[in-house]
Amino acid sequence: MKTLLSERGQVVIPKKIRETVHIEKGDEFEIEVIGETIVLKPIKRFKAHKWQDYIGIGEGIVDSFLKEKRKEKEQEDVYPIDTLLS
């Protein structure tokens, strides 16, 4: 497949290739030169297209934070017997 280099140094990646490797407008790439070959490597990042895409992200972090806070609260609620009798 052929493509052209524009005056501004831009290259159009044909639609069929973009669809095959799941890249779209705004995606970032790492560029590597190997001999006389130019290699573009997409930098994959999570993209949320709607708020529902965020559901489940960080659940492990949230769960561990809440567990830690509950444990701290339980420890705050426990008083030595002599403190209660004073």
PDB file of C-alpha atoms in Angstrom, residues 1-35:
ATOM      1  CA  MET A   1       0.000   0.000   0.000  1.00  0.00           C
ATOM      2  CA  LYS A   2       1.327   3.450  -0.886  1.00  0.00           C
ATOM      3  CA  THR A   3       0.868   6.864   0.686  1.00  0.00           C
ATOM      4  CA  LEU A   4       2.421  10.298   0.176  1.00  0.00           C
ATOM      5  CA  LEU A   5       4.359  12.623   2.449  1.00  0.00           C
ATOM      6  CA  SER A   6       2.834  16.134   2.523  1.00  0.00           C
ATOM      7  CA  GLU A   7       4.806  19.394   2.447  1.00  0.00           C
ATOM      8  CA  ARG A   8       4.308  19.601   6.230  1.00  0.00           C
ATOM      9  CA  GLY A   9       5.773  16.129   6.762  1.00  0.00           C
ATOM     10  CA  GLN A  10       2.399  14.440   7.341  1.00  0.00           C
ATOM     11  CA  VAL A  11       1.529  10.929   6.196  1.00  0.00           C
ATOM     12  CA  VAL A  12      -2.007   9.596   5.776  1.00  0.00           C
ATOM     13  CA  ILE A  13      -2.429   6.088   7.168  1.00  0.00           C
ATOM     14  CA  PRO A  14      -4.971   4.348   4.931  1.00  0.00           C
ATOM     15  CA  LYS A  15      -8.388   3.685   6.508  1.00  0.00           C
ATOM     16  CA  LYS A  16      -8.090  -0.096   6.130  1.00  0.00           C
ATOM     17  CA  ILE A  17      -4.859  -0.085   8.177  1.00  0.00           C
ATOM     18  CA  ARG A  18      -6.342   2.291  10.818  1.00  0.00           C
ATOM     19  CA  GLU A  19      -9.323  -0.020  11.244  1.00  0.00           C
ATOM     20  CA  THR A  20      -7.144  -3.146  11.364  1.00  0.00           C
ATOM     21  CA  VAL A  21      -4.936  -1.816  14.173  1.00  0.00           C
ATOM     22  CA  HIS A  22      -7.758   0.133  15.891  1.00  0.00           C
ATOM     23  CA  ILE A  23      -6.259   3.611  15.714  1.00  0.00           C
ATOM     24  CA  GLU A  24      -8.163   6.846  15.302  1.00  0.00           C
ATOM     25  CA  LYS A  25      -7.777  10.606  15.191  1.00  0.00           C
ATOM     26  CA  GLY A  26      -5.779  11.940  18.132  1.00  0.00           C
ATOM     27  CA  ASP A  27      -3.980   8.672  18.946  1.00  0.00           C
ATOM     28  CA  GLU A  28      -0.322   9.024  19.898  1.00  0.00           C
ATOM     29  CA  PHE A  29       2.567   7.041  18.440  1.00  0.00           C
ATOM     30  CA  GLU A  30       6.162   6.258  19.210  1.00  0.00           C
ATOM     31  CA  ILE A  31       8.370   6.657  16.148  1.00  0.00           C
ATOM     32  CA  GLU A  32      11.409   4.454  15.714  1.00  0.00           C
ATOM     33  CA  VAL A  33      13.909   4.323  12.869  1.00  0.00           C
ATOM     34  CA  ILE A  34      15.474   0.950  12.126  1.00  0.00           C
ATOM     35  CA  GLY A  35      17.966   1.291   9.290  1.00  0.00           C
TER      36      GLY A  35
END
